[in-house]
CSV table of C-alpha atoms in Angstrom, one decimal:
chain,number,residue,atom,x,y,z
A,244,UNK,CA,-4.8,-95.5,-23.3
A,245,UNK,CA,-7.0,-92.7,-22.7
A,246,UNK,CA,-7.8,-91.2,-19.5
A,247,UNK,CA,-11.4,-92.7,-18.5
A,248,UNK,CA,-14.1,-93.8,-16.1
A,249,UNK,CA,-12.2,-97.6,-15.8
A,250,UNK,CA,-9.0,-95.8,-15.1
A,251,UNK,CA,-9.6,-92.7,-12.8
A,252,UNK,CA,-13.0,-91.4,-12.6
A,253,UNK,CA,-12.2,-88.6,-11.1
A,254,UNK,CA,-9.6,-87.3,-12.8
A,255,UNK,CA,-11.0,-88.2,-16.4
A,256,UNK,CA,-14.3,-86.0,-15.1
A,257,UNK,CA,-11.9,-83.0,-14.0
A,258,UNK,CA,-10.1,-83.4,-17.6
A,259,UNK,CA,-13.5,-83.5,-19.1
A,260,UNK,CA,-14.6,-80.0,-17.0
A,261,UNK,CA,-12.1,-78.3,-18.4
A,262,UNK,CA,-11.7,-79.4,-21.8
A,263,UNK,CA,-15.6,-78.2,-21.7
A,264,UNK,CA,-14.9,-74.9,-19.8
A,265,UNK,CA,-12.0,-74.0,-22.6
A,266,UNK,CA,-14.4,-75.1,-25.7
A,267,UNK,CA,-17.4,-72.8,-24.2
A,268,UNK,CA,-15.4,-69.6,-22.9
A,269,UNK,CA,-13.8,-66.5,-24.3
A,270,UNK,CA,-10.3,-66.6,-23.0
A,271,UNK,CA,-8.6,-63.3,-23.5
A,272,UNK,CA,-5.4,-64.2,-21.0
A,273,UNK,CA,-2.4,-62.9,-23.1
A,274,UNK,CA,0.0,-65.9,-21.4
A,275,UNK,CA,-2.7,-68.2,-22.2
A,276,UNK,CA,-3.4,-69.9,-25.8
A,277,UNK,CA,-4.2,-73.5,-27.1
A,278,UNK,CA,-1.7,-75.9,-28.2
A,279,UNK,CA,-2.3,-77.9,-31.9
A,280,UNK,CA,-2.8,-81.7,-31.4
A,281,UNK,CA,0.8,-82.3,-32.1
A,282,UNK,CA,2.5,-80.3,-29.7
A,283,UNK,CA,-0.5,-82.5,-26.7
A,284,UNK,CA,0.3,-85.9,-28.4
A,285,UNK,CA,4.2,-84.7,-27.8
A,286,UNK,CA,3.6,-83.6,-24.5
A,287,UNK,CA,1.8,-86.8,-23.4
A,288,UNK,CA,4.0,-88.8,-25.1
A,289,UNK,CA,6.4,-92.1,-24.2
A,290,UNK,CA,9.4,-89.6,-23.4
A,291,UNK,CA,7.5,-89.0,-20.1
A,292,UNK,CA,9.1,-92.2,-19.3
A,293,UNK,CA,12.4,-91.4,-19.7
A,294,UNK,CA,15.3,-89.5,-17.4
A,295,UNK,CA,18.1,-87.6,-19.0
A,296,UNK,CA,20.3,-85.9,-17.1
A,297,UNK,CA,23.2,-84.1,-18.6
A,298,UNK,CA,22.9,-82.6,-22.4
A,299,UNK,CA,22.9,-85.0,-25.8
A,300,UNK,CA,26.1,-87.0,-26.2
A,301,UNK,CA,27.2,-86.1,-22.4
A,302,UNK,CA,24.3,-87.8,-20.1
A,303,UNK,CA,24.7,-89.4,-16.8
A,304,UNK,CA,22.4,-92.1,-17.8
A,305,UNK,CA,22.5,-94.5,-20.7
A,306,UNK,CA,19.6,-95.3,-23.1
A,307,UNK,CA,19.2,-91.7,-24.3
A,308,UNK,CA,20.3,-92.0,-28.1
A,309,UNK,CA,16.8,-90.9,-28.8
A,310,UNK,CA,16.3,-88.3,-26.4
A,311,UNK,CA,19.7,-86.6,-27.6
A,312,UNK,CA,18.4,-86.5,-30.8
A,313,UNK,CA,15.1,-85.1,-29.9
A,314,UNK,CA,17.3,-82.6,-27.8
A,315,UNK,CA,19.3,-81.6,-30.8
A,316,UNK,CA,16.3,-80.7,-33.0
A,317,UNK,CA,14.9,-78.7,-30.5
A,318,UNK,CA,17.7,-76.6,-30.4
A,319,UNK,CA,18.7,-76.4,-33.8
A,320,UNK,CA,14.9,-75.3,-34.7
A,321,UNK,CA,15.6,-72.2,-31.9
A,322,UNK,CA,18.8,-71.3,-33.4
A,323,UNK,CA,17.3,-71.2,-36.9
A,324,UNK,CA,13.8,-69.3,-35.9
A,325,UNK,CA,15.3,-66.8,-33.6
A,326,UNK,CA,18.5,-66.4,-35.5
A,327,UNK,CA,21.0,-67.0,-32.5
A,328,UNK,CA,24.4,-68.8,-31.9
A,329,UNK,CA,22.7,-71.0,-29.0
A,330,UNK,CA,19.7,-72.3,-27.5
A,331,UNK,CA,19.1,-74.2,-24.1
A,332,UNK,CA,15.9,-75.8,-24.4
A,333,UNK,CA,15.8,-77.7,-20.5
A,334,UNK,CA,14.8,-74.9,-18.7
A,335,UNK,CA,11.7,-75.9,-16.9
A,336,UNK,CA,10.0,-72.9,-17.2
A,337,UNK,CA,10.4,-68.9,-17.3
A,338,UNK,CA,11.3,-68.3,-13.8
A,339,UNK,CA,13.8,-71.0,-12.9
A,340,UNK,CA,15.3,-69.8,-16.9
A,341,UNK,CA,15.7,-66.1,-15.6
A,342,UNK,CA,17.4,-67.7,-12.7
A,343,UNK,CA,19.6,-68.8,-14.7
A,344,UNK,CA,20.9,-66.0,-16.1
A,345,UNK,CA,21.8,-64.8,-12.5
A,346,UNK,CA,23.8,-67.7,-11.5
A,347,UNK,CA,25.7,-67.4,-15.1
A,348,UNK,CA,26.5,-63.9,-14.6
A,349,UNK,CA,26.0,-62.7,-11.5
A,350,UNK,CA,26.8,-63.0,-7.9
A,351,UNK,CA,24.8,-62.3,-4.6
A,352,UNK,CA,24.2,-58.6,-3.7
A,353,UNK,CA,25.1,-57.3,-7.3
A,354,UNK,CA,22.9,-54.9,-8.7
A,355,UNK,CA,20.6,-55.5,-11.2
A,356,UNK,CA,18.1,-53.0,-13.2
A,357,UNK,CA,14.8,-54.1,-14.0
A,358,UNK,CA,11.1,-53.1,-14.7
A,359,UNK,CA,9.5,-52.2,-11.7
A,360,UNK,CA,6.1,-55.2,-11.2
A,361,UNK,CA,3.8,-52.6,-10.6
A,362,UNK,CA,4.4,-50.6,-14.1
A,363,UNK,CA,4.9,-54.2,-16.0
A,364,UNK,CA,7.4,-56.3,-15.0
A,365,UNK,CA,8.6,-59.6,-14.0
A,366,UNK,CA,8.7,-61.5,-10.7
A,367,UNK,CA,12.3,-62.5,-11.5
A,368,UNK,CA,13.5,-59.1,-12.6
A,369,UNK,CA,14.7,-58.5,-9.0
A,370,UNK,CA,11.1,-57.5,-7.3
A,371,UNK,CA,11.6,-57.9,-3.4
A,372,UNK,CA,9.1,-60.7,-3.1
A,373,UNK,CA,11.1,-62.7,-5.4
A,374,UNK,CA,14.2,-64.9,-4.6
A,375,UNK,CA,15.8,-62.6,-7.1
A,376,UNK,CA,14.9,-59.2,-5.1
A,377,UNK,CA,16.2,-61.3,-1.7
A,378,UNK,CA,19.6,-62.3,-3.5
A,379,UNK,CA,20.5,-59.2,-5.7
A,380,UNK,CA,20.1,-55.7,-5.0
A,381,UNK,CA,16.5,-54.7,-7.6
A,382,UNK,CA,16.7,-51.0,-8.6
A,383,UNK,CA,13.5,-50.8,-10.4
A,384,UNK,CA,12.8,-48.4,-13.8
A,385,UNK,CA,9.2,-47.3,-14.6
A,386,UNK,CA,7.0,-46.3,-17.5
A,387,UNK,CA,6.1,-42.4,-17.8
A,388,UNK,CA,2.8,-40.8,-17.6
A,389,UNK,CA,1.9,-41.8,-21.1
A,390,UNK,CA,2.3,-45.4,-19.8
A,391,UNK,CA,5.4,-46.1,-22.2
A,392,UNK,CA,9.0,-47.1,-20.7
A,393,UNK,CA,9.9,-44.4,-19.5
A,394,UNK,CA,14.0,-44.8,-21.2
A,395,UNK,CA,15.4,-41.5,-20.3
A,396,UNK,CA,14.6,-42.9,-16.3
A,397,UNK,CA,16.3,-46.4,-17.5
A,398,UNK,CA,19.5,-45.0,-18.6
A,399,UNK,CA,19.7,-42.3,-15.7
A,400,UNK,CA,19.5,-45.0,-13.3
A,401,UNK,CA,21.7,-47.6,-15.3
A,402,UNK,CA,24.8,-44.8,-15.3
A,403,UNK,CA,24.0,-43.8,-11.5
A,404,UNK,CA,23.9,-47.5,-9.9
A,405,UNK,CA,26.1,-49.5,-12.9
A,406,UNK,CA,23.9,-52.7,-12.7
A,407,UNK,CA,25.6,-56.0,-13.2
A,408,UNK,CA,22.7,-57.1,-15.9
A,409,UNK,CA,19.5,-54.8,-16.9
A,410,UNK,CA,16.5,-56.9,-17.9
A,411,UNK,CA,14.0,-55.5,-20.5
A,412,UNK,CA,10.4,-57.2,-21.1
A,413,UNK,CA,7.7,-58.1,-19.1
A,414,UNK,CA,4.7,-59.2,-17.8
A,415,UNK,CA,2.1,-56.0,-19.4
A,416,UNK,CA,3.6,-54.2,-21.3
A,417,UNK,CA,1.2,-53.2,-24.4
A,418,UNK,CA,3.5,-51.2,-26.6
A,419,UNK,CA,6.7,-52.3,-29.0
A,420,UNK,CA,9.8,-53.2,-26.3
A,421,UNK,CA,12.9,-50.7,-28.0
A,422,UNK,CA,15.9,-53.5,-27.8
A,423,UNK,CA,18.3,-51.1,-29.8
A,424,UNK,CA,17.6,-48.6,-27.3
A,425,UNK,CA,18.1,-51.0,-24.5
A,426,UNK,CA,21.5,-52.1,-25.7
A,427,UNK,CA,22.6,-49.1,-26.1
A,428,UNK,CA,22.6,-48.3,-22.3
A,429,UNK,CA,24.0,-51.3,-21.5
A,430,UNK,CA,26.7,-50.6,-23.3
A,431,UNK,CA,27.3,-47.0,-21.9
A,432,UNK,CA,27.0,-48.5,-18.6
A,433,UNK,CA,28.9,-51.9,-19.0
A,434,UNK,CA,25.4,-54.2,-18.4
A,435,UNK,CA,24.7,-57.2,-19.5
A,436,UNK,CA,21.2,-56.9,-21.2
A,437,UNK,CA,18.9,-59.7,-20.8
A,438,UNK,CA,15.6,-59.7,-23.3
A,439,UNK,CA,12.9,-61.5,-21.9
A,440,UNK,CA,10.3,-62.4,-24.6
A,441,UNK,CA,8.3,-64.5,-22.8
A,442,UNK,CA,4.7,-62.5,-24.1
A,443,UNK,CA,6.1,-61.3,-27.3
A,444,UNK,CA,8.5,-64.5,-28.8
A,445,UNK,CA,5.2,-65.6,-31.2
A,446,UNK,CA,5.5,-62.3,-32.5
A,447,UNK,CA,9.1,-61.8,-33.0
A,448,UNK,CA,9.4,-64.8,-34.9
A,449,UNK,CA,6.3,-63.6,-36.7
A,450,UNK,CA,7.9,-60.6,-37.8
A,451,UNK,CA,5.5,-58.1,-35.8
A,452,UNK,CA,8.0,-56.8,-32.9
A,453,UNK,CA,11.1,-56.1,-33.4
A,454,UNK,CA,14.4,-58.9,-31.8
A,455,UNK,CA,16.2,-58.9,-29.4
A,456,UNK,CA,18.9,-60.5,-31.0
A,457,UNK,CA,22.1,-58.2,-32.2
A,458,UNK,CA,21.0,-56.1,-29.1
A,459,UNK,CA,20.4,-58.4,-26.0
A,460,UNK,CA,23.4,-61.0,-25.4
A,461,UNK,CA,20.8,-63.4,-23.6
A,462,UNK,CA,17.5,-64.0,-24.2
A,463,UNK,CA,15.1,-66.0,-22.3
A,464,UNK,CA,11.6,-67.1,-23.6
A,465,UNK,CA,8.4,-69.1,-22.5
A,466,UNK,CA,7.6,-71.7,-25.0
A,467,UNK,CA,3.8,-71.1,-24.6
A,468,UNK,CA,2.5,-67.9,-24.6
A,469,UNK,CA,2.2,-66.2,-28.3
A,470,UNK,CA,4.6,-69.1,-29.3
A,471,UNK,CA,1.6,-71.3,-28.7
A,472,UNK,CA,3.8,-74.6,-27.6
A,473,UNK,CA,4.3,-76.4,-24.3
A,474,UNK,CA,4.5,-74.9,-20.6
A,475,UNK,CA,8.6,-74.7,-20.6
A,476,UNK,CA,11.1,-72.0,-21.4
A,477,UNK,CA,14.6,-71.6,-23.3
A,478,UNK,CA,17.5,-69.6,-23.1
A,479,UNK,CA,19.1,-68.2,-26.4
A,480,UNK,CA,22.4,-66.3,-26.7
A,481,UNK,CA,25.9,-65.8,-28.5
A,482,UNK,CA,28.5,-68.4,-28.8
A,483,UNK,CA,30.4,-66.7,-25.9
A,484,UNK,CA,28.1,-67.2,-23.4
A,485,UNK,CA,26.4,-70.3,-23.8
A,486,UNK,CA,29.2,-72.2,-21.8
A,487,UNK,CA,28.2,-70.2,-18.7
A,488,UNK,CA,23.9,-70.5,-19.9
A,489,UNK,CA,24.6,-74.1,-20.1
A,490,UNK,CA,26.7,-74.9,-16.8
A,491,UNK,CA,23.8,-72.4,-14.6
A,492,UNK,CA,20.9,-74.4,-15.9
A,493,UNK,CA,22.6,-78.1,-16.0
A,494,UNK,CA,24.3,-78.5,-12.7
A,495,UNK,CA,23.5,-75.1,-11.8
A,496,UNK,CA,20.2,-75.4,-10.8
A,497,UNK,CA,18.0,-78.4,-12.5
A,498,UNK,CA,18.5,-82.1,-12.8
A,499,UNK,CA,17.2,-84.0,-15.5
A,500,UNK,CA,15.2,-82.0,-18.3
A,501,UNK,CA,11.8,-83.0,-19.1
A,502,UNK,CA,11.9,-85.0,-22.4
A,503,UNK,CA,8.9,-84.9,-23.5
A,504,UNK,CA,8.5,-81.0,-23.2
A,505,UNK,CA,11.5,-80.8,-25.0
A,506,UNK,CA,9.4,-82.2,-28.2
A,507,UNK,CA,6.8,-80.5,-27.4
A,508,UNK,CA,8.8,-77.3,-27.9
A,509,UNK,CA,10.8,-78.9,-30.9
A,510,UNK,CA,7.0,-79.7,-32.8
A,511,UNK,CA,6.3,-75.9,-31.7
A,512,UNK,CA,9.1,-74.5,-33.1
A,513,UNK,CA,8.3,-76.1,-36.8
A,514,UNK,CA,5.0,-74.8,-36.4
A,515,UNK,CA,6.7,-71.7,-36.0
A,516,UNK,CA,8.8,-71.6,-39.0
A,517,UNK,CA,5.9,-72.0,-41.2
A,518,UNK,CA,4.9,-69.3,-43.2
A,519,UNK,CA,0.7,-69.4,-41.7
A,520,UNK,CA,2.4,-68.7,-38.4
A,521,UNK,CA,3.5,-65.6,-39.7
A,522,UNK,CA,0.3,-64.8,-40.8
A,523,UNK,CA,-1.0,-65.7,-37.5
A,524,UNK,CA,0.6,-63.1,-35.3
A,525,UNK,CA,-0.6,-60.3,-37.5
A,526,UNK,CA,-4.3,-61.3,-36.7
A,527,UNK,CA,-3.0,-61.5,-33.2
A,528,UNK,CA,-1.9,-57.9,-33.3
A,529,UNK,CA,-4.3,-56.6,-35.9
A,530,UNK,CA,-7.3,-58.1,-33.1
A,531,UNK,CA,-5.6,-56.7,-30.3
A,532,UNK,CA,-5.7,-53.3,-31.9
A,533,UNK,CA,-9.4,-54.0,-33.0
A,534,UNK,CA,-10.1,-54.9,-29.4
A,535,UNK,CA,-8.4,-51.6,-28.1
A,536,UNK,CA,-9.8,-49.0,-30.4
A,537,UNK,CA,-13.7,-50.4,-29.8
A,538,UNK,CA,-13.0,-50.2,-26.2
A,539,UNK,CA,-11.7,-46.6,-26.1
A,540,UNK,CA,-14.7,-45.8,-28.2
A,541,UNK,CA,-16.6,-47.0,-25.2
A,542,UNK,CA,-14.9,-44.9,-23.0
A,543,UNK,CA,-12.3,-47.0,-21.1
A,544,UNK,CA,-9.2,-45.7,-20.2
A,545,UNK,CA,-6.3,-48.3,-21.4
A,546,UNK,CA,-2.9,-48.0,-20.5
A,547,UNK,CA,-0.3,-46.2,-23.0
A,548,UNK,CA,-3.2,-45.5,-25.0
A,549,UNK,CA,-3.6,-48.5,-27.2
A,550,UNK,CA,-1.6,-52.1,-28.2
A,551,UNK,CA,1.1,-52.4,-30.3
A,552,UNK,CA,1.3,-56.3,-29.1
A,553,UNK,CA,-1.0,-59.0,-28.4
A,554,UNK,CA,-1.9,-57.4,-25.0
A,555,UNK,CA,-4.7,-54.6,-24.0
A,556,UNK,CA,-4.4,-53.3,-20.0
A,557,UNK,CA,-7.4,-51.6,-18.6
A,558,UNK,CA,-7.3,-49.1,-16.0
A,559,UNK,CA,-10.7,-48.9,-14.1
A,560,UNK,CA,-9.7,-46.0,-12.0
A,561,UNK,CA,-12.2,-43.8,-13.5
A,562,UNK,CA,-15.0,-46.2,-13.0
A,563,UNK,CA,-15.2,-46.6,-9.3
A,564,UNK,CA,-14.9,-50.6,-10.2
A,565,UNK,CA,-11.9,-52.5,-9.2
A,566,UNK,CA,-10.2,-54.7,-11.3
A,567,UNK,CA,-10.8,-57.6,-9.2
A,568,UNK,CA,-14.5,-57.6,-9.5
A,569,UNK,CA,-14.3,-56.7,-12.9
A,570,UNK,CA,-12.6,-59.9,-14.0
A,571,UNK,CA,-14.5,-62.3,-11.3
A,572,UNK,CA,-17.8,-60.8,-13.3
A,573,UNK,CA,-16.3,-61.4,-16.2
A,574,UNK,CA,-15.7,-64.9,-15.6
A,575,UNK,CA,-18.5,-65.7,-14.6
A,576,UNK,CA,-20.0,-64.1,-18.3
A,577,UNK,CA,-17.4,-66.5,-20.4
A,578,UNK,CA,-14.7,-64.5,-20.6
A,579,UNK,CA,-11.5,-65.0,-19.0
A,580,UNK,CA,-9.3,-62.2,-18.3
A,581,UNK,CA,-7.2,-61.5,-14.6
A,582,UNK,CA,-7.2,-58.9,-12.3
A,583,UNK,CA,-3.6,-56.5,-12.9
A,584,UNK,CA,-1.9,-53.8,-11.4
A,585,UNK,CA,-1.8,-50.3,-13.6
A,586,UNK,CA,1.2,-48.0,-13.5
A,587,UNK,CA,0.9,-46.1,-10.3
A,588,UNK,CA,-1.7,-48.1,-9.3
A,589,UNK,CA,-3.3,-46.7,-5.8
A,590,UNK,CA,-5.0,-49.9,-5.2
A,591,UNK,CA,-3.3,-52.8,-3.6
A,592,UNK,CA,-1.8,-55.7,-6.1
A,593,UNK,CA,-4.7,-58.7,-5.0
A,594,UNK,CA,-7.4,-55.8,-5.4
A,595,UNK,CA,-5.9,-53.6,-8.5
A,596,UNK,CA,-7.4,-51.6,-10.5
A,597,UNK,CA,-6.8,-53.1,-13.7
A,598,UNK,CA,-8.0,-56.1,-16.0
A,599,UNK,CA,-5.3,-57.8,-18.6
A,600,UNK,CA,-6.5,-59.0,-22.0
A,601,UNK,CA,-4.9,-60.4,-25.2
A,602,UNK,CA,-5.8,-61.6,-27.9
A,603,UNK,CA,-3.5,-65.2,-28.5
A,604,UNK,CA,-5.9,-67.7,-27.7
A,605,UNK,CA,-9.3,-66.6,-29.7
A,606,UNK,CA,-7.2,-65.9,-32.5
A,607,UNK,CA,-6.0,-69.5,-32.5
A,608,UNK,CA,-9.2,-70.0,-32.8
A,609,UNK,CA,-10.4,-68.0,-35.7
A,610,UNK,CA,-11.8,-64.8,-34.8
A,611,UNK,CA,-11.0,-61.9,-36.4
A,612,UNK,CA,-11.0,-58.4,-36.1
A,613,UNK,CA,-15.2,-57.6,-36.7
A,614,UNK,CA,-15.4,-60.5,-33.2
A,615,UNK,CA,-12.9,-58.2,-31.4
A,616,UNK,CA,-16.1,-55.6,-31.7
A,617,UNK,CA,-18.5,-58.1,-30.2
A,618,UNK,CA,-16.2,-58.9,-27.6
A,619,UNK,CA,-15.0,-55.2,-26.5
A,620,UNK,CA,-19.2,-54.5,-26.4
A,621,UNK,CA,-19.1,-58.0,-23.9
A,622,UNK,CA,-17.0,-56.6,-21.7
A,623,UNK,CA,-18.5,-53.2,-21.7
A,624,UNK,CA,-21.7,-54.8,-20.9
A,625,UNK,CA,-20.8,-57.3,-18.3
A,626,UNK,CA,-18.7,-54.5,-16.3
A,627,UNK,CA,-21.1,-51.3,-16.5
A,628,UNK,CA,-24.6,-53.4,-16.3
A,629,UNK,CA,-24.1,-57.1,-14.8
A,630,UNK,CA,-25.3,-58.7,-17.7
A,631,UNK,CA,-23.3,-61.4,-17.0
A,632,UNK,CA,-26.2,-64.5,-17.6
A,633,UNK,CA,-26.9,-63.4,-21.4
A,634,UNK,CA,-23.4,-62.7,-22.3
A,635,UNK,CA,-22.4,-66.3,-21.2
A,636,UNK,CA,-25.0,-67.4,-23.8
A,637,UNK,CA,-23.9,-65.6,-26.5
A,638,UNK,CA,-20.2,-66.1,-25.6
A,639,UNK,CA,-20.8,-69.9,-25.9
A,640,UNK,CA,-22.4,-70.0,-29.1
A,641,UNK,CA,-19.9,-67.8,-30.9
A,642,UNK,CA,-17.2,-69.9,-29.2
A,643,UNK,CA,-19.2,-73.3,-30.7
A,644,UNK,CA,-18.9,-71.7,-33.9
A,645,UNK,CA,-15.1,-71.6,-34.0
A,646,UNK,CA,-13.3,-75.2,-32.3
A,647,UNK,CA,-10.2,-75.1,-30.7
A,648,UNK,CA,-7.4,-77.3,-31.6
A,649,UNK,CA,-6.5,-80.1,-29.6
A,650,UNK,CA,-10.0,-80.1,-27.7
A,651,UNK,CA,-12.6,-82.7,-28.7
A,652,UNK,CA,-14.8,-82.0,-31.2
């Protein structure tokens, strides 16, 4: 049964608002895309019902013949995509997954190295506010002045502190994440490297950035993202850790996994194996370049430069204009973008001074490279004259022209 007026009014009109708002707006979020019909009717389907606590053939409830099986396919499609020795699929999402990897391999006050949030980082990669900057002891790397990761800082700190693990990925990073360079100083320094590929696993699959794998021991991924499956995470690495990856996440710190995310992510990952997903992420790259060069023609300032990924980071600081008010004007033009901190950002982090794009979700949605012009001149119109009212307009009829999956027609 479908969600309607005789069932819940007012959560069918909700569900109606934003199925409306997504079909009419521009969004240019780089952790946000849309989901095929498959991977919804998975997510909404009868394994909601279920409770499965444990891992397939090892449950603490019966009835769940099924659910290992669904389990097992989920993981066995990870192994094969991403080319790894093991895959946890329960993980409920990223940050509870990076978690994770602390309780398998670390203890309380041990130091770990990550990306600092400011310069693009993670929550979870030991920032104070975070559980995991309260627990461990965060010593924080940075990008340089061209905006790049800065590695000659990553391995002066790695040999001076000797973390316990060094995390590499993040949250805005716009330029290809050097894994081989990365392992490298973990290995000089007797680190555990940690990949986490939550932005870029679409396009590591795809065969536009470089893996992890061979380089990081553990990896840990979103499922959503450029991935384009269900709000939940995984955790892949070699045959000699995934005793300790499975025992942190299952007693560690979750109960029963969510079955019906599970395939969700299992239908994601065969949509990723195809060959048109390949295809795919290079029009996610190729429009995120596209996007970049039209804007530095227009005279913003991005950070590194450019893209080498799905994701564009503006820095306003020139413009007088915050990044806050930026992305509330754009919003209200159709285009959907947040607010972000730059690398040595003087601005405080809820009134930054940059805006974060990507390019994931409109090119789910068919756009190509010539849109990624009409959109950079959008932006430039909305931010240096207002014209929010007329750029909604035209934002909604280019977006009528090209239907989302999984949203009513």
């Amino acid at each position: 049964m479908t969600l309607t007026a005789t069932t819940d009014l007012e959560v069918a009109e909700l569900l109606r608002a934003e199925e409306e708002f997504q079909a009419s707006t521009l969004r240019l979020i780089p952790s946000e895309n849309y989901v095929s019909p498959a991977v919804l009717a998975a997510s909404g389907s009868v394994l909601q019902n279920k409770y499965s606590e444990g891992y397939p053939g090892r449950r603490y409830y019966e009835g769940n013949q099924i659910v290992d099986r669904v389990e097992r396919l989920a993981a066995e499609r990870a192994t094969r995509l991403f080319g790894v020795d093991h895959a946890n699929v329960q993980p409920y999402s990223g940050s509870p997954a990076n978690l994770a990897i602390y309780l398998a391999f670390a203890e309380p006050g041990d130091t770990i190295l990550g990306m600092g949030l400011p310069m693009g980082g993670h929550l979870t990669h030991g920032w104070d506010v975070s559980a995991t900057g309260r627990w461990f002891r965060g010593i924080r790397y940075g990008v340089g002045q061209d905006g790049r990761i800065d590695l000659d800082q990553v391995r002066d700190l790695a040999l001076a502190e000797r973390p316990k693990i060094i995390f590499c990925g993040g949250t805005a990073i716009p330029r290809t994440i050097d894994f081989a360079a990365f392992g490298e100083i973990a290995r000089e320094c007797g680190a555990l490297l940690a990949a986490d590929i939550s932005h870029i696993a679409g396009l590591v699959v795809g065969g536009v950035h470089p893996s992890p794998v061979g380089h990081a021991p553990v990896i840990m991924t979103t499922t959503h993202k450029t991935l384009r499956g269900p709000r939940g995470a995984m955790l892949l690495c070699d045959a000699d850790r995934a005793k300790a990856i499975d025992r942190a996440v299952f007693p560690g710190l979750q109960g029963g996994p969510h079955d019906h995310t599970t395939a969700a992510i299992a239908v994601a990952l065969g949509e990723a194996a195809r060959p048109e997903f390949a295809d795919y992420a290079r029009a996610v790259v190729d429009n995120a370049k596209a996007l970049a060069d039209r804007l530095l023609e227009l005279g913003y300032d991005l950070v590194s430069g450019g893209t080498d990924t799905h994701l564009i980071l503006i820095d306003l600081t020139t413009t007088g204009i915050g990044g806050k008010p930026a992305a509330k004007a754009l919003d209200r033009a159709g285009i959907v973008a947040n607010y972000n901190t730059v690398p040595f950002d003087t601005r405080k982090p809820f009134d930054p001074s940059g805006v974060r794009i990507g390019t994931p979700a409109v090119t789910t949605r068919g756009l190509g490279t010539a849109d990624m012009i009409t959109i950079a001149d959008w932006i430039d119109r909305v931010i240096r004259t207002g014209d929010e009212e007329r750029v909604r307009g035209e934002v909604a009829e280019l977006m009528a022209a090209h239907p989302a999956p999984g949203l009513p027609a």
